[in-house]
Amino acid sequence: MEALTYDVVVVGGGAAGFFCAINLAEQRPDLKIVILEKSKSVLQKVRISGGGRCNVTHAEFDPKSLTAYYPRGEKELLGPFHKFMTGDTVEWFESRGVALKIEEDGRMFPISDSSQSIISCFEEAVERLGIEVLLQQNLVDLKLAAAGFELNTTTSNFRAKAVVITAGSSKKIWQLLADKGHTIVPPVPSLFTFNIDNEALLALQGLSQPATVELLNDAGKAWQSQAGPVLVTHWGLSGPGILKLSAVAARELAVCDYKFNIRLAWLELPEQELFEYLKSLRLKRAKQQVQNGYELDMPKRLWSYLLDRAGLNPKALWSDQSNAKLQQLTSTVLKDVYQVTGKSTYKDEFVTAGGVALSELNFKNFESKIVSRLYMAGEVINVDALTGGFNFQNAWTGAYLIAQDLNDTI
């Protein structure tokens, strides 16, 4: 079968792949560029991200502060973010007719509230720029050739001067890269929720409360913590606070097979301050029931649950509560321990920690240090981020810098 010849082959029709191809073609319309996608459609993660709204990036405009959201890649991304980061992303999309908005939690979406705005922007650009997009092209071989690379899919053969890998978390692609001498950090799940077998807690499903969540070791000592809203679900705990923790501790939690203990502080108060406040209620609210009369920032459903968990009768009077009972309630509110029995992931928004070792990439241009003219961006490398648009920002930055380098060198 005769090989199809291109200047650049992009493997993977997702966010990073399209962004790289478009930026390169806009600068170098003379280049012949093709995007190879293994499935029947492109930009699938863009389509489903943010509940179908596409969480494009996050309103953090300082490079150093932005890197703190990457459990893997924090050090390596500082330089790239100085060259292209959130402000550049906003300008890029707005200059192409896609205005973005900032939500209260810092996440940024198209003002249309539809991922189709991003998809249409990309699809119109590739058509206008003459970038070919070929579907159902499952890459099975990648060879070094005298003038670059030879690529074989299940249906076609290609030649290229340069190859950009933006195929996400793909075991087949990782194996092909390993065959070329790259080290693959074994992938483990990131951004997952915690399964907890506690009927009383699960009865609160739908309730959300800002909290601090700590991971405990076998001795009961905290070794990692994150703060943020915690959502009670019908299987356990979710929400930003839990997802952040799952990302930061992804590798350690995989080792313990997702069976571990957590401790929650349902309020941000020092223990002695909360204890003194509860004692004051014994005087101020003496004739009221303990389920009423409190002025803490907490839903009544959660308060009643914690009273029961601490062994206090919700209908008992404040005046009847001993110091010992109030101390137990304080401890329950601020040191609430649960056993996690497993994890749950949102299949469509699955994120992995793992991929090509970061030490094998040049982060000035995201080119392989092992194979010249072989570039990688997005989830194929060992970078992952907390929820909130950060994984997309990593994709935009890497793809942009690859396009800049190819513009200068090919």
C-alpha positions in Angstrom: 0.0 0.0 0.0 1.5 3.3 -1.1 2.2 5.7 1.8 0.4 9.1 2.0 3.0 11.8 2.6 2.6 14.8 5.0 4.8 17.3 6.6 3.2 16.7 10.0 1.0 13.9 11.3 -1.0 14.5 14.5 -2.0 11.3 16.2 -5.2 12.0 18.2 -8.2 14.1 17.3 -8.8 15.7 20.7 -8.2 19.1 22.2 -4.4 19.1 22.0 -4.3 17.6 18.5 -6.7 20.2 17.0 -5.1 23.1 18.8 -1.6 22.1 17.6 -2.7 21.6 14.0 -4.7 24.8 13.8 -1.9 27.0 15.3 0.7 25.5 13.0 -1.4 25.8 9.9 -2.3 29.4 10.6 1.5 30.2 10.7 2.5 27.8 7.9 -0.2 27.4 5.3 2.4 25.8 3.1 2.6 22.7 5.3 0.5 19.5 4.6 -1.0 18.5 8.0 -3.3 15.6 8.9 -5.0 14.6 12.1 -5.5 10.8 12.6 -8.3 9.8 15.0 -8.9 6.1 15.9 -12.6 6.4 16.6 -15.6 7.5 14.5 -15.7 11.1 15.9 -13.3 13.8 17.1 -13.2 16.0 20.1 -15.1 13.6 22.3 -13.7 14.9 25.7 -14.3 18.5 24.6 -17.9 17.6 23.9 -18.7 16.1 27.3 -16.4 18.2 29.5 -18.1 20.3 32.2 -21.4 18.5 31.7 -21.5 19.4 28.0 -20.4 23.0 28.5 -16.6 22.5 28.1 -14.6 23.9 31.0 -12.0 25.5 28.7 -9.6 26.8 31.4 -9.5 28.4 34.9 -9.2 32.0 35.9 -5.8 31.8 37.5 -3.5 34.2 35.7 -0.2 33.8 37.5 2.0 31.0 36.1 3.5 30.0 39.5 0.1 29.8 41.1 -1.3 27.9 38.1 1.3 25.1 38.4 0.1 24.4 42.0 -3.0 22.7 40.5 -0.9 20.0 38.8 0.0 17.1 41.2 2.3 15.8 38.4 3.9 18.4 36.2 4.0 21.3 38.7 7.8 22.0 38.2 7.9 21.2 34.5 4.9 23.5 33.4 6.2 26.7 35.0 8.3 27.6 31.9 5.6 26.7 29.4 3.0 28.7 31.3 5.2 31.8 31.1 4.9 31.4 27.3 1.2 30.4 26.9 -1.3 30.2 29.7 -4.9 31.1 30.6 -4.9 34.7 29.5 -3.5 33.6 26.1 -6.2 30.9 25.9 -8.9 33.4 26.5 -7.5 35.8 23.9 -7.1 32.9 21.4 -10.7 31.8 21.6 -12.2 35.3 21.8 -10.3 36.4 18.7 -11.9 33.5 16.9 -15.4 34.4 18.0 -15.8 32.3 21.1 -16.2 34.5 24.2 -15.5 33.0 27.6 -17.0 33.7 31.0 -15.7 33.2 34.5 -17.9 31.4 37.0 -17.9 31.9 40.8 -15.5 29.0 41.4 -13.0 30.3 38.7 -13.9 27.8 36.0 -14.2 29.3 32.5 -16.8 28.3 29.9 -18.0 29.6 26.6 -20.7 32.2 27.2 -23.0 29.9 25.1 -22.7 27.3 27.8 -22.2 24.7 25.1 -19.1 22.7 24.1 -20.4 22.9 20.6 -19.0 26.5 20.4 -15.5 25.1 20.9 -16.1 22.2 18.5 -17.5 24.4 15.8 -14.5 26.8 16.2 -12.1 23.9 15.7 -14.0 22.3 12.8 -14.4 25.5 10.9 -10.7 26.2 11.4 -9.4 22.9 10.0 -11.7 23.2 7.0 -10.6 26.8 6.3 -6.9 25.9 6.7 -7.1 22.7 4.7 -6.1 20.4 7.6 -7.1 16.8 6.8 -9.0 14.9 9.5 -9.1 11.1 9.0 -11.3 8.9 11.2 -11.0 5.3 12.3 -7.2 5.4 11.9 -6.0 3.1 14.6 -2.2 3.5 14.8 -0.4 0.1 15.0 3.2 1.0 14.1 5.5 4.0 14.2 8.9 3.7 12.6 11.8 6.0 12.2 12.7 6.6 8.5 15.4 8.5 6.7 13.3 11.6 6.2 11.3 11.4 9.4 8.7 8.7 10.2 6.6 6.0 8.8 3.2 5.4 10.4 0.9 2.4 9.8 -2.8 2.3 10.8 -5.1 -0.7 10.4 -6.1 0.8 7.0 -3.4 3.2 5.7 0.3 4.0 5.6 1.7 7.5 6.2 5.0 9.3 5.9 5.8 12.5 7.8 8.7 14.8 8.7 7.4 15.2 12.2 4.8 13.4 14.4 2.8 14.9 17.2 1.2 12.4 19.7 -1.9 13.8 21.4 -3.7 10.5 21.8 -4.6 10.8 25.5 -4.4 7.8 27.8 -3.9 5.1 25.3 -2.1 1.8 26.2 -1.4 1.1 22.6 0.2 4.4 22.0 2.2 4.2 25.2 3.5 0.8 24.0 4.6 2.2 20.7 6.4 5.0 22.5 8.0 2.5 24.9 9.3 0.6 21.9 11.1 3.8 20.8 12.9 3.9 24.2 10.5 6.0 26.3 9.7 5.2 29.9 6.0 4.9 30.6 5.0 5.7 34.2 2.2 3.1 34.8 -1.2 4.8 34.7 -3.5 4.9 37.7 -6.9 6.6 38.1 -7.1 10.2 39.2 -10.1 12.4 39.9 -12.4 9.8 41.5 -14.9 9.7 44.3 -14.8 7.7 47.6 -17.2 4.8 48.3 -18.3 4.7 51.9 -20.7 2.0 53.3 -22.6 4.1 55.9 -26.4 4.2 55.5 -26.9 7.2 57.7 -24.4 9.2 55.8 -25.7 8.1 52.4 -29.2 9.2 53.5 -27.8 12.8 53.2 -27.2 12.4 49.4 -27.3 15.6 47.5 -26.1 17.6 50.5 -22.9 19.7 50.0 -20.8 21.3 52.7 -17.3 23.0 52.6 -15.0 20.8 54.6 -11.3 19.8 55.1 -10.6 16.1 54.2 -7.6 14.3 55.5 -6.1 10.9 54.5 -5.1 8.9 57.5 -2.3 6.3 57.7 -2.5 3.0 59.7 -1.6 4.9 62.9 -4.4 7.4 62.4 -2.1 10.3 61.4 -3.0 12.6 58.6 -0.5 12.5 55.7 -2.4 14.5 53.0 -5.3 16.9 53.1 -7.4 19.1 50.9 -10.2 21.7 51.5 -13.3 22.3 49.4 -17.0 21.5 49.0 -17.8 17.9 49.8 -20.9 16.3 48.2 -22.7 13.3 49.7 -23.8 10.9 47.0 -25.7 7.6 47.1 -22.4 5.7 47.1 -20.2 7.9 49.3 -18.5 11.3 49.0 -17.7 13.4 46.0 -17.3 17.1 45.2 -14.2 19.3 44.6 -12.7 18.6 48.1 -12.7 14.8 47.4 -11.6 15.0 43.8 -8.7 17.2 44.7 -7.5 14.7 47.3 -7.9 11.8 44.8 -5.7 13.6 42.3 -3.0 14.6 44.8 -2.8 11.1 46.3 -3.6 9.1 43.1 -0.6 6.8 43.2 -0.6 6.1 46.9 -4.3 5.3 46.9 -3.8 2.9 44.1 -1.2 1.0 46.1 -3.7 0.5 49.0 -6.3 -0.7 46.6 -8.6 2.2 47.5 -9.2 1.0 51.0 -8.2 3.7 53.6 -9.6 6.0 56.3 -10.4 9.7 55.9 -11.2 12.3 58.5 -13.4 15.3 57.8 -13.6 18.7 59.5 -17.1 19.9 58.6 -16.3 23.4 59.8 -13.2 25.6 59.7 -13.0 26.3 63.4 -10.3 25.6 66.0 -11.4 22.8 68.3 -11.4 24.9 71.5 -13.3 27.7 69.8 -16.1 25.4 68.7 -16.2 23.8 72.2 -16.6 27.2 73.9 -19.3 28.2 71.4 -21.3 25.0 72.2 -20.9 25.7 75.9 -22.3 29.2 75.3 -25.4 27.7 73.6 -26.0 25.8 76.8 -26.6 29.1 78.5 -28.1 31.2 75.7 -30.4 28.5 74.3 -31.0 26.6 77.5 -34.6 25.8 76.8 -34.2 25.0 73.1 -33.6 21.6 71.6 -30.0 20.9 70.5 -31.2 20.4 66.9 -32.2 24.1 66.9 -30.7 27.3 68.1 -27.2 26.8 66.6 -25.8 29.5 64.3 -23.1 27.5 62.6 -22.7 27.5 58.8 -24.1 24.1 58.3 -27.3 22.6 56.8 -29.8 21.4 59.4 -29.8 17.9 57.9 -26.0 17.6 58.4 -26.2 19.1 62.0 -28.9 16.5 63.0 -26.8 13.7 61.5 -23.7 14.8 63.4 -25.7 15.1 66.7 -26.9 11.5 66.2 -23.4 10.4 65.3 -22.0 12.0 68.5 -24.6 10.3 70.6 -26.7 13.4 71.4 -30.5 13.3 71.3 -31.5 16.0 68.8 -34.7 16.7 70.8 -32.8 17.1 74.2 -32.4 20.6 75.6 -29.2 22.5 75.4 -29.3 22.9 79.2 -29.0 19.1 79.6 -25.8 18.8 77.7 -22.7 18.0 79.8 -19.2 19.2 79.0 -18.4 15.6 78.0 -21.2 15.5 75.5 -20.3 18.8 74.1 -16.7 17.7 73.8 -17.8 14.6 71.9 -19.9 16.7 69.6 -17.0 19.0 68.9 -14.8 16.0 68.1 -17.4 14.6 65.8 -17.9 17.9 63.9 -14.1 18.4 63.4 -12.7 14.9 63.4 -15.3 12.7 61.7 -13.6 9.5 60.5 -14.9 7.1 57.8 -13.6 4.0 56.1 -13.4 4.2 52.4 -14.0 0.9 50.7 -13.4 1.7 47.0 -13.6 4.4 44.3 -16.0 5.4 41.6 -15.1 7.3 38.5 -17.1 9.3 36.0 -16.3 7.1 33.0 -16.6 9.9 30.3 -14.4 12.3 32.3 -11.8 9.7 33.3 -8.4 11.1 34.0 -5.2 9.2 34.6 -2.0 9.9 36.4 0.8 8.3 34.3 2.2 8.4 30.8 5.6 9.3 29.3 8.1 10.2 31.9 8.5 14.0 32.1 12.3 13.7 32.3 12.3 12.5 28.7 10.6 15.6 27.3 12.1 19.1 26.5 9.5 21.4 28.0 10.6 24.3 25.9 8.9 22.7 22.9 7.4 19.4 24.2 9.7 17.4 22.0 11.0 14.0 22.9 14.6 14.0 24.2 14.9 10.4 22.8 13.5 10.8 19.3 14.0 14.0 17.3 10.9 15.6 15.7 8.6 13.4 17.9 6.3 15.7 20.1 3.8 14.9 22.8 1.1 16.9 24.6 -1.9 16.3 26.8 -2.7 13.2 28.8 -0.2 11.0 26.9 2.5 12.5 29.1 2.7 12.1 32.9 0.9 15.4 33.7 -2.5 15.6 35.3 -4.4 18.2 37.1 -7.2 18.9 39.6 -10.7 19.4 38.3 -11.6 22.9 37.0 -10.2 23.4 33.5 -6.6 22.7 34.3 -6.2 19.6 32.2 -7.4 21.5 29.1 -4.9 24.3 29.9 -2.1 21.8 29.9 -3.3 20.6 26.5 -3.6 24.1 25.0 -0.1 25.1 26.3 1.7 22.0 25.1 0.0 22.0 21.7 0.7 25.7 21.2 4.4 25.4 22.0 4.7 22.4 19.7 3.2 24.4 16.8 5.6 27.3 17.5 8.6 24.9 17.4 7.5 23.2 14.2 6.9 26.6 12.6 10.5 27.5 13.3 12.2 24.2 12.5 10.3 22.3 9.8 
